[in-house]
């Protein structure tokens, strides 16, 4: 673990110049507070070339002539985290109860919620030790140098691309439902990608925070429309009144089905990949992030349980994924229409994270990080170009895997496994390597070793289960029979 002098030395030159070692040496938290309060005084000074080691959204003074990017307070952070997490994952939870049963499904939702809270808190502990980092790729560089940084940079882009591809698939399902499949699914995916691209054009997370509350409310309202309509109609889409729900307390899935169901629960807690970027944009991350994280996880678990149990008990074996499609025809269309802002915000939040990373990689490569916050044609062109490349790739991915459950499962088995679970275990061992077997650390050493093993299991067995599930869909007559299809993907 870095000592206090290491932390000061690792700060960018513009921060160290304004920080007295007697003020900050005893408490790294003061470094972040100093940087946020000094912004007005330091805006006019240009940082030294080569001193920058962060992205926009990092410390205020790193980009000479620019505005502060540390704009998020406690409630802004809660809203951003809610927008980041409460989205696509919730829509698959009722269907996992169909596979696992009520009791195992309940345990999986609560248990993985607790695990994801711990792994996110471990990211904060690493951030406190190394406050110069602004994303998980920077953390990887601290642990493994340039090689691990490159691996995680590529992994970050693909992980976020999978999430944005999932948002694109969900939007294509929504458009198919609303229009009774009036156009090719690939065309709807293209429209979805363009909409998300437009939303990603603003360069600060403040716009994301402002969209957080209405978007979170929209998905909650859509879920309750489904619940109420199922209660009133007495049957889900495609069934008649009085059908046999056949809800099970303990399911009897095959090994592959059980693994796939758990992967979808993991996806519901896949927001950790963006948490470090939000810490870097908070005014007081060490003080406020634990509060925001706890509020997020408690509310998420309660909402997930309410949604999954209620919709499953009302739909039984006829439950669909996404869950909005379980409602009768008209309520399903209303629910999808209301949920559109939340689905779009998922693309906006995660797309913004990836685009910002691409943006800064180019700035670092050209040694022009001081231009990051300029309102110039060059900086805006670079941002828009990064956004365009990213969303074209996300559209291709969504068209290649147009099945909602499959793209979520594959995403969990590949990158969610590490960015949400495994890497936090690696970070813990890096911070505590010298004392990993001290008596007080043995329980946490075991827990973090299990997190790493969990990630490896998801990579291997999880990927096998996900790919086999996708092939089953492709090989079943009457279903979607391949990639880049015009078939209606809202019926599954």
mmCIF file of N, CA and C in Angstrom, residues 28-141:
data_model
loop_
_atom_site.group_PDB
_atom_site.id
_atom_site.type_symbol
_atom_site.label_atom_id
_atom_site.label_comp_id
_atom_site.label_asym_id
_atom_site.label_seq_id
_atom_site.Cartn_x
_atom_site.Cartn_y
_atom_site.Cartn_z
ATOM 1 N N UNK A 28 -4.777 11.738 3.075
ATOM 2 C CA UNK A 28 -4.949 11.851 1.623
ATOM 3 C C UNK A 28 -6.261 12.498 1.227
ATOM 4 N N UNK A 29 -7.294 12.410 2.066
ATOM 5 C CA UNK A 29 -8.588 13.008 1.731
ATOM 6 C C UNK A 29 -8.441 14.494 1.474
ATOM 7 N N UNK A 30 -7.491 15.150 2.195
ATOM 8 C CA UNK A 30 -7.336 16.585 2.020
ATOM 9 C C UNK A 30 -6.833 16.936 0.631
ATOM 10 N N UNK A 31 -6.166 15.986 -0.020
ATOM 11 C CA UNK A 31 -5.675 16.257 -1.366
ATOM 12 C C UNK A 31 -6.832 16.531 -2.301
ATOM 13 N N UNK A 32 -7.850 15.673 -2.276
ATOM 14 C CA UNK A 32 -8.981 15.864 -3.171
ATOM 15 C C UNK A 32 -9.738 17.124 -2.834
ATOM 16 N N UNK A 33 -9.860 17.452 -1.514
ATOM 17 C CA UNK A 33 -10.576 18.654 -1.127
ATOM 18 C C UNK A 33 -9.797 19.887 -1.564
ATOM 19 N N UNK A 34 -8.473 19.828 -1.452
ATOM 20 C CA UNK A 34 -7.654 20.945 -1.880
ATOM 21 C C UNK A 34 -7.833 21.199 -3.365
ATOM 22 N N UNK A 35 -7.806 20.129 -4.165
ATOM 23 C CA UNK A 35 -7.898 20.303 -5.608
ATOM 24 C C UNK A 35 -9.234 20.896 -6.012
ATOM 25 N N UNK A 36 -10.307 20.523 -5.332
ATOM 26 C CA UNK A 36 -11.621 21.033 -5.722
ATOM 27 C C UNK A 36 -11.805 22.483 -5.326
ATOM 28 N N UNK A 37 -11.200 22.915 -4.209
ATOM 29 C CA UNK A 37 -11.373 24.288 -3.778
ATOM 30 C C UNK A 37 -10.408 25.245 -4.481
ATOM 31 N N UNK A 38 -9.338 24.714 -5.050
ATOM 32 C CA UNK A 38 -8.358 25.580 -5.674
ATOM 33 C C UNK A 38 -8.653 25.867 -7.139
ATOM 34 N N UNK A 39 -9.757 25.375 -7.637
ATOM 35 C CA UNK A 39 -10.001 25.445 -9.082
ATOM 36 C C UNK A 39 -9.975 26.865 -9.625
ATOM 37 N N UNK A 40 -10.652 27.799 -8.939
ATOM 38 C CA UNK A 40 -10.727 29.156 -9.446
ATOM 39 C C UNK A 40 -9.354 29.800 -9.546
ATOM 40 N N UNK A 41 -8.525 29.487 -8.581
ATOM 41 C CA UNK A 41 -7.212 30.100 -8.556
ATOM 42 C C UNK A 41 -6.267 29.494 -9.572
ATOM 43 N N UNK A 42 -6.506 28.261 -9.925
ATOM 44 C CA UNK A 42 -5.538 27.551 -10.765
ATOM 45 C C UNK A 42 -5.962 27.416 -12.211
ATOM 46 N N UNK A 43 -7.162 27.878 -12.559
ATOM 47 C CA UNK A 43 -7.635 27.726 -13.932
ATOM 48 C C UNK A 43 -6.681 28.367 -14.936
ATOM 49 N N UNK A 44 -6.097 29.480 -14.553
ATOM 50 C CA UNK A 44 -5.316 30.236 -15.507
ATOM 51 C C UNK A 44 -3.923 29.686 -15.724
ATOM 52 N N UNK A 45 -3.491 28.746 -14.878
ATOM 53 C CA UNK A 45 -2.155 28.192 -15.038
ATOM 54 C C UNK A 45 -2.203 26.922 -15.847
ATOM 55 N N UNK A 46 -1.257 26.796 -16.750
ATOM 56 C CA UNK A 46 -1.223 25.634 -17.626
ATOM 57 C C UNK A 46 -0.331 24.556 -17.023
ATOM 58 N N UNK A 47 -0.793 23.317 -16.916
ATOM 59 C CA UNK A 47 0.037 22.276 -16.332
ATOM 60 C C UNK A 47 1.224 21.956 -17.221
ATOM 61 N N UNK A 48 2.250 21.414 -16.586
ATOM 62 C CA UNK A 48 3.430 21.014 -17.337
ATOM 63 C C UNK A 48 3.095 19.859 -18.269
ATOM 64 N N UNK A 49 3.737 19.883 -19.414
ATOM 65 C CA UNK A 49 3.554 18.766 -20.325
ATOM 66 C C UNK A 49 4.093 17.498 -19.696
ATOM 67 N N UNK A 50 3.354 16.420 -19.883
ATOM 68 C CA UNK A 50 3.792 15.148 -19.337
ATOM 69 C C UNK A 50 3.383 14.920 -17.907
ATOM 70 N N UNK A 51 2.833 15.970 -17.230
ATOM 71 C CA UNK A 51 2.452 15.803 -15.828
ATOM 72 C C UNK A 51 1.080 15.210 -15.687
ATOM 73 N N UNK A 52 0.348 15.156 -16.782
ATOM 74 C CA UNK A 52 -1.034 14.708 -16.700
ATOM 75 C C UNK A 52 -1.102 13.197 -16.788
ATOM 76 N N UNK A 53 -1.863 12.619 -15.881
ATOM 77 C CA UNK A 53 -2.010 11.160 -15.904
ATOM 78 C C UNK A 53 -3.460 10.775 -15.691
ATOM 79 N N UNK A 54 -4.364 11.628 -16.108
ATOM 80 C CA UNK A 54 -5.771 11.373 -15.868
ATOM 81 C C UNK A 54 -6.611 11.790 -17.041
ATOM 82 N N UNK A 55 -7.899 11.462 -16.937
ATOM 83 C CA UNK A 55 -8.865 11.801 -17.964
ATOM 84 C C UNK A 55 -9.679 12.977 -17.539
ATOM 85 N N UNK A 56 -10.453 13.610 -18.453
ATOM 86 C CA UNK A 56 -11.398 14.597 -18.033
ATOM 87 C C UNK A 56 -12.328 13.988 -17.027
ATOM 88 N N UNK A 57 -12.641 14.716 -16.021
ATOM 89 C CA UNK A 57 -13.390 14.132 -14.939
ATOM 90 C C UNK A 57 -12.477 13.785 -13.805
ATOM 91 N N UNK A 58 -11.177 13.937 -13.976
ATOM 92 C CA UNK A 58 -10.244 13.757 -12.890
ATOM 93 C C UNK A 58 -10.093 15.043 -12.142
ATOM 94 N N UNK A 59 -8.871 15.361 -11.695
ATOM 95 C CA UNK A 59 -8.666 16.533 -10.862
ATOM 96 C C UNK A 59 -8.871 17.797 -11.662
ATOM 97 N N UNK A 60 -9.366 18.818 -10.981
ATOM 98 C CA UNK A 60 -9.803 20.035 -11.639
ATOM 99 C C UNK A 60 -8.711 20.737 -12.424
ATOM 100 N N UNK A 61 -7.489 20.743 -11.874
ATOM 101 C CA UNK A 61 -6.459 21.614 -12.391
ATOM 102 C C UNK A 61 -5.642 20.993 -13.511
ATOM 103 N N UNK A 62 -6.012 19.834 -13.974
ATOM 104 C CA UNK A 62 -5.155 19.106 -14.888
ATOM 105 C C UNK A 62 -5.208 19.628 -16.311
ATOM 106 N N UNK A 63 -6.230 20.357 -16.665
ATOM 107 C CA UNK A 63 -6.396 20.819 -18.032
ATOM 108 C C UNK A 63 -6.442 22.341 -18.022
ATOM 109 N N UNK A 64 -5.303 22.945 -18.264
ATOM 110 C CA UNK A 64 -5.220 24.389 -18.149
ATOM 111 C C UNK A 64 -6.241 25.083 -19.019
ATOM 112 N N UNK A 65 -6.845 26.142 -18.486
ATOM 113 C CA UNK A 65 -7.825 26.904 -19.228
ATOM 114 C C UNK A 65 -9.189 26.276 -19.245
ATOM 115 N N UNK A 66 -9.378 25.116 -18.645
ATOM 116 C CA UNK A 66 -10.662 24.430 -18.671
ATOM 117 C C UNK A 66 -11.442 24.643 -17.402
ATOM 118 N N UNK A 67 -12.687 24.181 -17.420
ATOM 119 C CA UNK A 67 -13.537 24.305 -16.250
ATOM 120 C C UNK A 67 -13.378 23.089 -15.359
ATOM 121 N N UNK A 68 -13.886 23.187 -14.127
ATOM 122 C CA UNK A 68 -13.804 22.073 -13.205
ATOM 123 C C UNK A 68 -14.701 20.931 -13.646
ATOM 124 N N UNK A 69 -14.178 19.710 -13.493
ATOM 125 C CA UNK A 69 -14.974 18.522 -13.778
ATOM 126 C C UNK A 69 -15.350 17.790 -12.499
ATOM 127 N N UNK A 70 -14.922 18.297 -11.339
ATOM 128 C CA UNK A 70 -15.372 17.727 -10.062
ATOM 129 C C UNK A 70 -16.665 18.429 -9.677
ATOM 130 N N UNK A 71 -17.767 17.935 -10.181
ATOM 131 C CA UNK A 71 -19.049 18.629 -10.028
ATOM 132 C C UNK A 71 -20.079 17.851 -9.238
ATOM 133 N N UNK A 72 -19.826 16.572 -8.922
ATOM 134 C CA UNK A 72 -20.854 15.724 -8.342
ATOM 135 C C UNK A 72 -20.843 15.780 -6.813
ATOM 136 N N UNK A 73 -21.978 16.174 -6.238
ATOM 137 C CA UNK A 73 -22.172 16.066 -4.805
ATOM 138 C C UNK A 73 -22.791 14.714 -4.464
ATOM 139 N N UNK A 74 -23.211 14.567 -3.197
ATOM 140 C CA UNK A 74 -23.760 13.294 -2.740
ATOM 141 C C UNK A 74 -24.984 12.891 -3.535
ATOM 142 N N UNK A 75 -25.961 13.786 -3.669
ATOM 143 C CA UNK A 75 -27.209 13.403 -4.326
ATOM 144 C C UNK A 75 -27.034 13.279 -5.829
ATOM 145 N N UNK A 76 -26.153 14.101 -6.411
ATOM 146 C CA UNK A 76 -25.831 13.903 -7.828
ATOM 147 C C UNK A 76 -25.270 12.506 -8.050
ATOM 148 N N UNK A 77 -24.379 12.082 -7.147
ATOM 149 C CA UNK A 77 -23.757 10.768 -7.279
ATOM 150 C C UNK A 77 -24.783 9.655 -7.147
ATOM 151 N N UNK A 78 -25.703 9.787 -6.190
ATOM 152 C CA UNK A 78 -26.747 8.775 -6.022
ATOM 153 C C UNK A 78 -27.557 8.631 -7.311
ATOM 154 N N UNK A 79 -27.886 9.760 -7.930
ATOM 155 C CA UNK A 79 -28.680 9.721 -9.152
ATOM 156 C C UNK A 79 -27.895 9.095 -10.301
ATOM 157 N N UNK A 80 -26.604 9.438 -10.409
ATOM 158 C CA UNK A 80 -25.782 8.846 -11.462
ATOM 159 C C UNK A 80 -25.644 7.342 -11.257
ATOM 160 N N UNK A 81 -25.403 6.927 -10.005
ATOM 161 C CA UNK A 81 -25.277 5.497 -9.720
ATOM 162 C C UNK A 81 -26.577 4.758 -10.011
ATOM 163 N N UNK A 82 -27.706 5.384 -9.676
ATOM 164 C CA UNK A 82 -29.000 4.755 -9.947
ATOM 165 C C UNK A 82 -29.225 4.608 -11.448
ATOM 166 N N UNK A 83 -28.897 5.666 -12.198
ATOM 167 C CA UNK A 83 -29.019 5.597 -13.654
ATOM 168 C C UNK A 83 -28.101 4.520 -14.214
ATOM 169 N N UNK A 84 -26.917 4.411 -13.613
ATOM 170 C CA UNK A 84 -25.907 3.454 -14.044
ATOM 171 C C UNK A 84 -26.349 2.008 -13.810
ATOM 172 N N UNK A 85 -27.066 1.757 -12.703
ATOM 173 C CA UNK A 85 -27.353 0.377 -12.311
ATOM 174 C C UNK A 85 -28.781 -0.073 -12.566
ATOM 175 N N UNK A 86 -29.750 0.762 -12.230
ATOM 176 C CA UNK A 86 -31.153 0.343 -12.349
ATOM 177 C C UNK A 86 -31.606 0.556 -13.782
ATOM 178 N N UNK A 87 -31.453 -0.458 -14.579
ATOM 179 C CA UNK A 87 -31.811 -0.343 -15.983
ATOM 180 C C UNK A 87 -32.149 -1.689 -16.574
ATOM 181 N N UNK A 88 -31.323 -2.127 -17.503
ATOM 182 C CA UNK A 88 -31.631 -3.342 -18.259
ATOM 183 C C UNK A 88 -31.659 -4.583 -17.384
ATOM 184 N N UNK A 89 -30.783 -4.646 -16.382
ATOM 185 C CA UNK A 89 -30.695 -5.850 -15.561
ATOM 186 C C UNK A 89 -31.989 -6.215 -14.863
ATOM 187 N N UNK A 90 -32.740 -5.206 -14.431
ATOM 188 C CA UNK A 90 -33.978 -5.468 -13.690
ATOM 189 C C UNK A 90 -35.004 -6.181 -14.569
ATOM 190 N N UNK A 91 -34.912 -5.984 -15.876
ATOM 191 C CA UNK A 91 -35.920 -6.523 -16.779
ATOM 192 C C UNK A 91 -35.791 -8.025 -17.014
ATOM 193 N N UNK A 92 -34.679 -8.605 -16.602
ATOM 194 C CA UNK A 92 -34.506 -10.052 -16.787
ATOM 195 C C UNK A 92 -34.714 -10.844 -15.508
ATOM 196 N N UNK A 93 -34.852 -10.153 -14.354
ATOM 197 C CA UNK A 93 -34.922 -10.847 -13.067
ATOM 198 C C UNK A 93 -36.168 -11.721 -12.890
ATOM 199 N N UNK A 94 -37.372 -11.287 -13.303
ATOM 200 C CA UNK A 94 -38.523 -12.195 -13.144
ATOM 201 C C UNK A 94 -38.322 -13.531 -13.854
ATOM 202 N N UNK A 95 -37.677 -13.514 -15.008
ATOM 203 C CA UNK A 95 -37.480 -14.762 -15.755
ATOM 204 C C UNK A 95 -36.490 -15.689 -15.075
ATOM 205 N N UNK A 96 -35.548 -15.148 -14.276
ATOM 206 C CA UNK A 96 -34.604 -16.047 -13.612
ATOM 207 C C UNK A 96 -35.302 -16.820 -12.484
ATOM 208 N N UNK A 97 -36.386 -16.251 -11.932
ATOM 209 C CA UNK A 97 -37.148 -16.997 -10.927
ATOM 210 C C UNK A 97 -37.858 -18.180 -11.563
ATOM 211 N N UNK A 98 -38.233 -18.032 -12.816
ATOM 212 C CA UNK A 98 -38.834 -19.158 -13.541
ATOM 213 C C UNK A 98 -37.847 -20.318 -13.622
ATOM 214 N N UNK A 99 -36.568 -20.001 -13.738
ATOM 215 C CA UNK A 99 -35.534 -21.031 -13.845
ATOM 216 C C UNK A 99 -35.111 -21.567 -12.480
ATOM 217 N N UNK A 100 -34.824 -20.667 -11.548
ATOM 218 C CA UNK A 100 -34.283 -21.073 -10.256
ATOM 219 C C UNK A 100 -35.346 -21.399 -9.224
ATOM 220 N N UNK A 101 -36.526 -20.775 -9.349
ATOM 221 C CA UNK A 101 -37.538 -20.880 -8.308
ATOM 222 C C UNK A 101 -37.473 -19.667 -7.393
ATOM 223 N N UNK A 102 -38.530 -19.467 -6.603
ATOM 224 C CA UNK A 102 -38.630 -18.265 -5.775
ATOM 225 C C UNK A 102 -37.522 -18.176 -4.735
ATOM 226 N N UNK A 103 -37.296 -19.223 -3.978
ATOM 227 C CA UNK A 103 -36.324 -19.153 -2.876
ATOM 228 C C UNK A 103 -34.889 -19.041 -3.383
ATOM 229 N N UNK A 104 -34.421 -19.924 -4.273
ATOM 230 C CA UNK A 104 -33.053 -19.753 -4.783
ATOM 231 C C UNK A 104 -32.859 -18.423 -5.508
ATOM 232 N N UNK A 105 -33.880 -17.977 -6.243
ATOM 233 C CA UNK A 105 -33.773 -16.700 -6.934
ATOM 234 C C UNK A 105 -33.645 -15.545 -5.967
ATOM 235 N N UNK A 106 -34.436 -15.578 -4.891
ATOM 236 C CA UNK A 106 -34.356 -14.546 -3.848
ATOM 237 C C UNK A 106 -32.957 -14.515 -3.247
ATOM 238 N N UNK A 107 -32.418 -15.680 -2.924
ATOM 239 C CA UNK A 107 -31.074 -15.763 -2.334
ATOM 240 C C UNK A 107 -30.023 -15.217 -3.301
ATOM 241 N N UNK A 108 -30.155 -15.546 -4.576
ATOM 242 C CA UNK A 108 -29.190 -15.074 -5.572
ATOM 243 C C UNK A 108 -29.217 -13.555 -5.690
ATOM 244 N N UNK A 109 -30.406 -12.954 -5.712
ATOM 245 C CA UNK A 109 -30.517 -11.503 -5.856
ATOM 246 C C UNK A 109 -29.918 -10.793 -4.649
ATOM 247 N N UNK A 110 -30.260 -11.241 -3.440
ATOM 248 C CA UNK A 110 -29.738 -10.601 -2.231
ATOM 249 C C UNK A 110 -28.242 -10.868 -2.083
ATOM 250 N N UNK A 111 -27.833 -12.124 -2.261
ATOM 251 C CA UNK A 111 -26.429 -12.479 -2.067
ATOM 252 C C UNK A 111 -25.497 -11.756 -3.015
ATOM 253 N N UNK A 112 -25.824 -11.717 -4.297
ATOM 254 C CA UNK A 112 -24.969 -11.033 -5.252
ATOM 255 C C UNK A 112 -25.022 -9.519 -5.071
ATOM 256 N N UNK A 113 -26.132 -9.006 -4.528
ATOM 257 C CA UNK A 113 -26.192 -7.588 -4.187
ATOM 258 C C UNK A 113 -25.196 -7.230 -3.095
ATOM 259 N N UNK A 114 -25.093 -8.077 -2.078
ATOM 260 C CA UNK A 114 -24.120 -7.858 -0.996
ATOM 261 C C UNK A 114 -22.694 -7.950 -1.528
ATOM 262 N N UNK A 115 -22.443 -8.938 -2.365
ATOM 263 C CA UNK A 115 -21.101 -9.109 -2.925
ATOM 264 C C UNK A 115 -20.710 -7.897 -3.775
ATOM 265 N N UNK A 116 -21.640 -7.399 -4.586
ATOM 266 C CA UNK A 116 -21.319 -6.257 -5.441
ATOM 267 C C UNK A 116 -21.104 -4.995 -4.610
ATOM 268 N N UNK A 117 -21.814 -4.868 -3.472
ATOM 269 C CA UNK A 117 -21.546 -3.736 -2.564
ATOM 270 C C UNK A 117 -20.116 -3.814 -2.049
ATOM 271 N N UNK A 118 -19.696 -4.985 -1.631
ATOM 272 C CA UNK A 118 -18.340 -5.121 -1.104
ATOM 273 C C UNK A 118 -17.287 -4.819 -2.173
ATOM 274 N N UNK A 119 -17.480 -5.345 -3.379
ATOM 275 C CA UNK A 119 -16.486 -5.127 -4.427
ATOM 276 C C UNK A 119 -16.403 -3.653 -4.810
ATOM 277 N N UNK A 120 -17.540 -2.941 -4.795
ATOM 278 C CA UNK A 120 -17.515 -1.509 -5.081
ATOM 279 C C UNK A 120 -16.804 -0.744 -3.972
ATOM 280 N N UNK A 121 -17.025 -1.166 -2.726
ATOM 281 C CA UNK A 121 -16.339 -0.506 -1.609
ATOM 282 C C UNK A 121 -14.828 -0.751 -1.698
ATOM 283 N N UNK A 122 -14.443 -1.912 -2.178
ATOM 284 C CA UNK A 122 -13.011 -2.200 -2.341
ATOM 285 C C UNK A 122 -12.391 -1.283 -3.393
ATOM 286 N N UNK A 123 -13.151 -0.908 -4.414
ATOM 287 C CA UNK A 123 -12.667 0.067 -5.390
ATOM 288 C C UNK A 123 -12.390 1.411 -4.716
ATOM 289 N N UNK A 124 -13.273 1.807 -3.802
ATOM 290 C CA UNK A 124 -13.063 3.064 -3.082
ATOM 291 C C UNK A 124 -11.795 2.990 -2.228
ATOM 292 N N UNK A 125 -11.556 1.852 -1.574
ATOM 293 C CA UNK A 125 -10.351 1.701 -0.761
ATOM 294 C C UNK A 125 -9.100 1.862 -1.626
ATOM 295 N N UNK A 126 -9.118 1.293 -2.809
ATOM 296 C CA UNK A 126 -7.978 1.432 -3.712
ATOM 297 C C UNK A 126 -7.844 2.885 -4.171
ATOM 298 N N UNK A 127 -8.973 3.541 -4.431
ATOM 299 C CA UNK A 127 -8.964 4.946 -4.852
ATOM 300 C C UNK A 127 -8.379 5.831 -3.759
ATOM 301 N N UNK A 128 -8.710 5.544 -2.514
ATOM 302 C CA UNK A 128 -8.155 6.325 -1.409
ATOM 303 C C UNK A 128 -6.639 6.192 -1.335
ATOM 304 N N UNK A 129 -6.148 4.993 -1.636
ATOM 305 C CA UNK A 129 -4.702 4.779 -1.608
ATOM 306 C C UNK A 129 -3.998 5.400 -2.811
ATOM 307 N N UNK A 130 -4.736 5.537 -3.928
ATOM 308 C CA UNK A 130 -4.152 6.067 -5.169
ATOM 309 C C UNK A 130 -5.113 7.091 -5.778
ATOM 310 N N UNK A 131 -5.259 8.266 -5.178
ATOM 311 C CA UNK A 131 -6.289 9.222 -5.619
ATOM 312 C C UNK A 131 -6.013 9.861 -6.969
ATOM 313 N N UNK A 132 -4.873 9.533 -7.610
ATOM 314 C CA UNK A 132 -4.605 10.082 -8.932
ATOM 315 C C UNK A 132 -5.327 9.320 -10.041
ATOM 316 N N UNK A 133 -5.897 8.131 -9.746
ATOM 317 C CA UNK A 133 -6.553 7.335 -10.780
ATOM 318 C C UNK A 133 -7.944 7.889 -11.064
ATOM 319 N N UNK A 134 -8.415 7.695 -12.286
ATOM 320 C CA UNK A 134 -9.749 8.188 -12.638
ATOM 321 C C UNK A 134 -10.623 7.123 -13.283
ATOM 322 N N UNK A 135 -10.099 5.926 -13.461
ATOM 323 C CA UNK A 135 -10.918 4.826 -13.966
ATOM 324 C C UNK A 135 -10.220 3.518 -13.615
ATOM 325 N N UNK A 136 -10.860 2.402 -13.908
ATOM 326 C CA UNK A 136 -10.309 1.111 -13.542
ATOM 327 C C UNK A 136 -9.063 0.765 -14.361
ATOM 328 N N UNK A 137 -8.927 1.382 -15.509
ATOM 329 C CA UNK A 137 -7.726 1.154 -16.307
ATOM 330 C C UNK A 137 -6.516 1.767 -15.622
ATOM 331 N N UNK A 138 -6.684 2.972 -15.062
ATOM 332 C CA UNK A 138 -5.603 3.580 -14.287
ATOM 333 C C UNK A 138 -5.244 2.705 -13.091
ATOM 334 N N UNK A 139 -6.238 2.118 -12.442
ATOM 335 C CA UNK A 139 -5.972 1.223 -11.316
ATOM 336 C C UNK A 139 -5.158 0.012 -11.777
ATOM 337 N N UNK A 140 -5.494 -0.508 -12.954
ATOM 338 C CA UNK A 140 -4.754 -1.656 -13.483
ATOM 339 C C UNK A 140 -3.294 -1.284 -13.735
ATOM 340 N N UNK A 141 -3.058 -0.051 -14.168
ATOM 341 C CA UNK A 141 -1.679 0.384 -14.393
ATOM 342 C C UNK A 141 -0.894 0.416 -13.084
#
